[in-house]
Tab-separated table of C-alpha atoms in Angstrom:
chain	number	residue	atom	x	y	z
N	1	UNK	CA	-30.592	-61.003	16.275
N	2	UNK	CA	-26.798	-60.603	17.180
N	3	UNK	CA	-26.473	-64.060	17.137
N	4	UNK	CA	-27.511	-64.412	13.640
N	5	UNK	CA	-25.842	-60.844	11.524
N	6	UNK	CA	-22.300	-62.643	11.736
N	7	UNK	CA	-23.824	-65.628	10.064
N	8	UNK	CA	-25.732	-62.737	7.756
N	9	UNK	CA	-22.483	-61.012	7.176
N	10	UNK	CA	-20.598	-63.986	6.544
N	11	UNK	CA	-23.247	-65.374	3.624
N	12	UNK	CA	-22.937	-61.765	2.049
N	13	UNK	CA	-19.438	-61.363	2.174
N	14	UNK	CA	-18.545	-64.794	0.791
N	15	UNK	CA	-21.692	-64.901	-1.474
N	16	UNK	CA	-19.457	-64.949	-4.816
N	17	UNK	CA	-16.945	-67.530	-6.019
N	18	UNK	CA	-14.226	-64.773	-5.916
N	19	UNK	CA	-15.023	-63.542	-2.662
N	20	UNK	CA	-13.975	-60.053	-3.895
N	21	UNK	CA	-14.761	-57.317	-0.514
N	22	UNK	CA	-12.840	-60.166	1.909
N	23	UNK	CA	-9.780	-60.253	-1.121
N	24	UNK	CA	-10.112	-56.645	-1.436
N	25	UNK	CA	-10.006	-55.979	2.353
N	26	UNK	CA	-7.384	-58.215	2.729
N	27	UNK	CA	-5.328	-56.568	0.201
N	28	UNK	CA	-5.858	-52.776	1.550
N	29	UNK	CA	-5.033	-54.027	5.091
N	30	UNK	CA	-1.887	-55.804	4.193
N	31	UNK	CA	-0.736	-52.534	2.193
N	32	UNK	CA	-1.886	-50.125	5.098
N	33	UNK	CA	0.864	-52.236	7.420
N	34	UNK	CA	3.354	-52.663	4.764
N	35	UNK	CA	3.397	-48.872	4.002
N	36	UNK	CA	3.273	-48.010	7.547
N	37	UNK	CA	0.562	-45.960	7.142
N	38	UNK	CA	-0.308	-45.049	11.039
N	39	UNK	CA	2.850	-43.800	11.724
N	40	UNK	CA	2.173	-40.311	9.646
N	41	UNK	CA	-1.150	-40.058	11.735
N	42	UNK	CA	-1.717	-39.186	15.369
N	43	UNK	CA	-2.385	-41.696	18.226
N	44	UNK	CA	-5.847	-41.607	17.526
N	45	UNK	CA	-5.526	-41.793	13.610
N	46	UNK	CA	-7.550	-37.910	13.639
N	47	UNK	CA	-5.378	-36.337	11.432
N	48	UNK	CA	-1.372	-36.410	10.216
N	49	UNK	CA	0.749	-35.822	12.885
N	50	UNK	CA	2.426	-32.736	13.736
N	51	UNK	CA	5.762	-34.203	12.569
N	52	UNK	CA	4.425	-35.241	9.260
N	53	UNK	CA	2.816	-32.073	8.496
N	54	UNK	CA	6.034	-29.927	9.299
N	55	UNK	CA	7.729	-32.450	7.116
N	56	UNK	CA	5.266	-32.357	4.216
N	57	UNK	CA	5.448	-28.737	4.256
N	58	UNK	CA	9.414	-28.488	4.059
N	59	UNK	CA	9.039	-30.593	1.342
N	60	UNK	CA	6.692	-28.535	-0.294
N	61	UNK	CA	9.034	-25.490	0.462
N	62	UNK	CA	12.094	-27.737	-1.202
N	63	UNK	CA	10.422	-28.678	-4.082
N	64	UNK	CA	9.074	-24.825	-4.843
N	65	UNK	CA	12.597	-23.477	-4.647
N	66	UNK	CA	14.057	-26.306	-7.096
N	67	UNK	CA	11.162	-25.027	-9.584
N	68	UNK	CA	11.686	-21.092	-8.707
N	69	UNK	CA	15.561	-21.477	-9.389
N	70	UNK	CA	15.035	-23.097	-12.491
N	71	UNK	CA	12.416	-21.169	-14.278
N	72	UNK	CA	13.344	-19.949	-17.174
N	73	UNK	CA	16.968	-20.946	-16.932
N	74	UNK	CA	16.527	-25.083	-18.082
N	75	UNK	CA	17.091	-23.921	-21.708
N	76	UNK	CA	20.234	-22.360	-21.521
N	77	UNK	CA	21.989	-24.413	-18.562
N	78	UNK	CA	24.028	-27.269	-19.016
N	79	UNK	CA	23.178	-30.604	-17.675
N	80	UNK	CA	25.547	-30.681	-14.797
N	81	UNK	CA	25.469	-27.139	-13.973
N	82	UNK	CA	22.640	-26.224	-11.624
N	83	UNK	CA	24.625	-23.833	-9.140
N	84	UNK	CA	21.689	-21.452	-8.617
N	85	UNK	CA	19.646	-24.105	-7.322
N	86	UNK	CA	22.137	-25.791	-5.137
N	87	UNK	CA	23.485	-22.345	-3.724
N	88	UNK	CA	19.628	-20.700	-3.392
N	89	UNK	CA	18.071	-24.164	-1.953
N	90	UNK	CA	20.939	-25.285	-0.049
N	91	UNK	CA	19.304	-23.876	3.746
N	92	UNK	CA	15.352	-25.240	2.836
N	93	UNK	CA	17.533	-28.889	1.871
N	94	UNK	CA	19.221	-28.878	4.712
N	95	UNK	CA	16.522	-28.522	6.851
N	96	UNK	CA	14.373	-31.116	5.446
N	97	UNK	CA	17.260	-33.681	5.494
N	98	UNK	CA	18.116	-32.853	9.214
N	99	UNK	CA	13.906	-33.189	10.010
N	100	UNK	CA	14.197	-36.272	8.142
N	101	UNK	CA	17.027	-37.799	10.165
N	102	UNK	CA	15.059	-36.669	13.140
N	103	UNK	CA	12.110	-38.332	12.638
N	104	UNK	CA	13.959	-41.766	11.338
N	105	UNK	CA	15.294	-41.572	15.118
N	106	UNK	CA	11.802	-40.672	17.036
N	107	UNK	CA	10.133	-43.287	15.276
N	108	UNK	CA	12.992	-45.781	16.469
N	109	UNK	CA	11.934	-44.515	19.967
N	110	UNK	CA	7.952	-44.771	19.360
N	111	UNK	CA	7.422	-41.478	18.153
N	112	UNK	CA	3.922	-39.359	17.569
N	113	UNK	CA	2.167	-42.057	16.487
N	114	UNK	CA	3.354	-44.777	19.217
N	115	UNK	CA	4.242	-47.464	16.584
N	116	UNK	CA	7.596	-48.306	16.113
N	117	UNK	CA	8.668	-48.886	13.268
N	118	UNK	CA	9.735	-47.303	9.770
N	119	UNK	CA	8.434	-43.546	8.833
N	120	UNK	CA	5.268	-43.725	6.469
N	121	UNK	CA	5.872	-44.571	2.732
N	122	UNK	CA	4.476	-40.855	2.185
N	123	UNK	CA	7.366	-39.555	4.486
N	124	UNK	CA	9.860	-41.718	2.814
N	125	UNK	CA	8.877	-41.545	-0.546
N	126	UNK	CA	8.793	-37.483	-0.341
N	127	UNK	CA	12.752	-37.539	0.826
N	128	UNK	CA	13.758	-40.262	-1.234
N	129	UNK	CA	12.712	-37.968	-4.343
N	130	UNK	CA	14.316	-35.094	-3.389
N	131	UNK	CA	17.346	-36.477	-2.382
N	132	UNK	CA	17.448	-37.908	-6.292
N	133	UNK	CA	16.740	-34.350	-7.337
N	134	UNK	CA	18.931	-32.859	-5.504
N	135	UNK	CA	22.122	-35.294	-5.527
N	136	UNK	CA	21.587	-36.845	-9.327
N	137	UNK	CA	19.715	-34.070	-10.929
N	138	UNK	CA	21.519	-30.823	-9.786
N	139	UNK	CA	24.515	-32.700	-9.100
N	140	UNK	CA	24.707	-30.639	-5.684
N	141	UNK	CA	27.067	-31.977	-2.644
N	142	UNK	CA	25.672	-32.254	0.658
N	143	UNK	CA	28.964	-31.505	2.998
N	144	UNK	CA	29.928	-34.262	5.353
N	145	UNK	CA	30.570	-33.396	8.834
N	146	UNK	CA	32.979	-36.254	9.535
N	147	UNK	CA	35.503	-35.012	6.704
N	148	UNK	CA	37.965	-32.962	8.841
N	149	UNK	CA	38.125	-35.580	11.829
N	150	UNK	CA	38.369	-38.737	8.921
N	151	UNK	CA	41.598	-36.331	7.081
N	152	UNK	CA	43.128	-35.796	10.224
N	153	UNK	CA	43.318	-38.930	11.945
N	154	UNK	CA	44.169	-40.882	8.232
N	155	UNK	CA	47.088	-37.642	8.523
N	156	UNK	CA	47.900	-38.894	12.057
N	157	UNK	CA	48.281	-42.248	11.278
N	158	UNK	CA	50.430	-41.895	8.289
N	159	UNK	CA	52.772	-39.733	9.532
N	160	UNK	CA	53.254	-42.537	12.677
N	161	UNK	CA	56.181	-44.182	10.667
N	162	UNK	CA	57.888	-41.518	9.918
N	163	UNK	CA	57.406	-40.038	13.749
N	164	UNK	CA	58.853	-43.546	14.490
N	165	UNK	CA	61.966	-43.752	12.265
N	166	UNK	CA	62.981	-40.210	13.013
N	167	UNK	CA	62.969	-40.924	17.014
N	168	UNK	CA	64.663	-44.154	16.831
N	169	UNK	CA	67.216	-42.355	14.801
N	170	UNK	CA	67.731	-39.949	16.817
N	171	UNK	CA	67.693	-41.772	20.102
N	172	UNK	CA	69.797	-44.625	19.355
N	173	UNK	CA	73.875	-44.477	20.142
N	174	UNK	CA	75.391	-44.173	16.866
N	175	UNK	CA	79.240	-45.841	17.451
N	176	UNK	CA	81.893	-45.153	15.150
N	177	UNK	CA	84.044	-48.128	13.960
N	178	UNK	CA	87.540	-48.075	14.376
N	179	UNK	CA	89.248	-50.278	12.279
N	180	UNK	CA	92.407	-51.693	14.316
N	181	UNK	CA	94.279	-53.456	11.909
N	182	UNK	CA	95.459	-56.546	12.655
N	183	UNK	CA	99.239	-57.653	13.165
N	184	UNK	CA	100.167	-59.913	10.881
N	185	UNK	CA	102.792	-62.736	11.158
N	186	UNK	CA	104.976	-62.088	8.143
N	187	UNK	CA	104.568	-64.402	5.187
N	188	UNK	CA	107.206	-67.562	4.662
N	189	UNK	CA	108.306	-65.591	1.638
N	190	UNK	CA	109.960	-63.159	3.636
N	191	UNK	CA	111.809	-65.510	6.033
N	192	UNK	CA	113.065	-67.238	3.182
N	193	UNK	CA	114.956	-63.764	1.795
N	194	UNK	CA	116.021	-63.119	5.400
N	195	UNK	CA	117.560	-66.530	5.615
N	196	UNK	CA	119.182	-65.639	1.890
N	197	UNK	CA	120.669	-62.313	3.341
N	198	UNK	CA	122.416	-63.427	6.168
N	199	UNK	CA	123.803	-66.790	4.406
């Protein structure tokens, strides 16, 4: 009887004090959202998406190069020099990074999986690691794109002043003084020796 299995389901799953498969439940549904699980699957939750899978298998390809450059060599290289792995796994890194960045904006917009939201922990964990490896470990530096427009406007706007001065130097009427000097009415003093010449 339909009317009576949710009152049967009810008495089973709250049979013990603990209530254990309603915590448990609870607990894996709460971590499903907070991880963001759907968003690495399709629509229909069938399978990963097709975003997710080209991303897991970059990742995959990024991790394989850090291990293939550094066979061998871990013994004899110094802790801060890794140049064979930043130089050989520089193209695979770059990629995954600019999928990454990709996918961070889809999934602003909806993406594969129609939830908007943050990627999947999976998605995020997997570029937060290799971004570690590849920035603390290796020590490798990920060019900026914005460091030739920040240099030259910082250039532009410290050379302003000088710009300034320089034109308002030039521009402005420079006037020689002339000193006229003054006549001057001559001193008591002399009168007095006048006075003592003619008397």
């Amino acid at each position: 009887n339909s009317s009576e299995s949710h009152n049967c389901a009810k008495s089973i799953l709250t049979s013990d004090r603990l209530q254990i498969v309603v915590t448990l439940s609870e607990f894996f549904n709460e971590t499903w959202e907070a991880a963001n699980c759907a968003n690495c699957l399709k629509n229909n939750s069938e399978g990963l998406s097709n975003s997710t899978e080209e991303f897991l298998d970059l990742f995959n390809k990024s991790l394989t190069c850090f291990e293939h450059n550094l066979q061998g060599q871990t013994v004899y290289l110094s802790p801060n020099n890794y140049t064979e792995v930043c130089k050989n796994c520089n193209e695979t890194y770059t990629k995954l990074n600019d999928l990454y960045n990709n996918l961070q904006r889809m999934n602003r917009q909806g993406g594969e999986s129609g939830h908007s939201a943050h990627l999947c922990i999976d998605v995020e964990d997997a570029m937060n690691i290799t971004r570690k490896l590849w920035s603390r470990t290796f020590n490798c530096s990920f060019p900026c794109s914005d460091t030739v427009p920040v240099i030259a406007v910082s250039s532009f706007i410290l050379f302003l002043p000088i710009v300034f001065y320089l034109s308002s130097f030039l521009h402005s009427k420079q006037k020689k003084r002339i000193l006229i000097l003054p006549k001057r009415i001559q001193s008591n003093a002399s009168l007095v020796n006048i006075q003592e010449k003619y008397s």
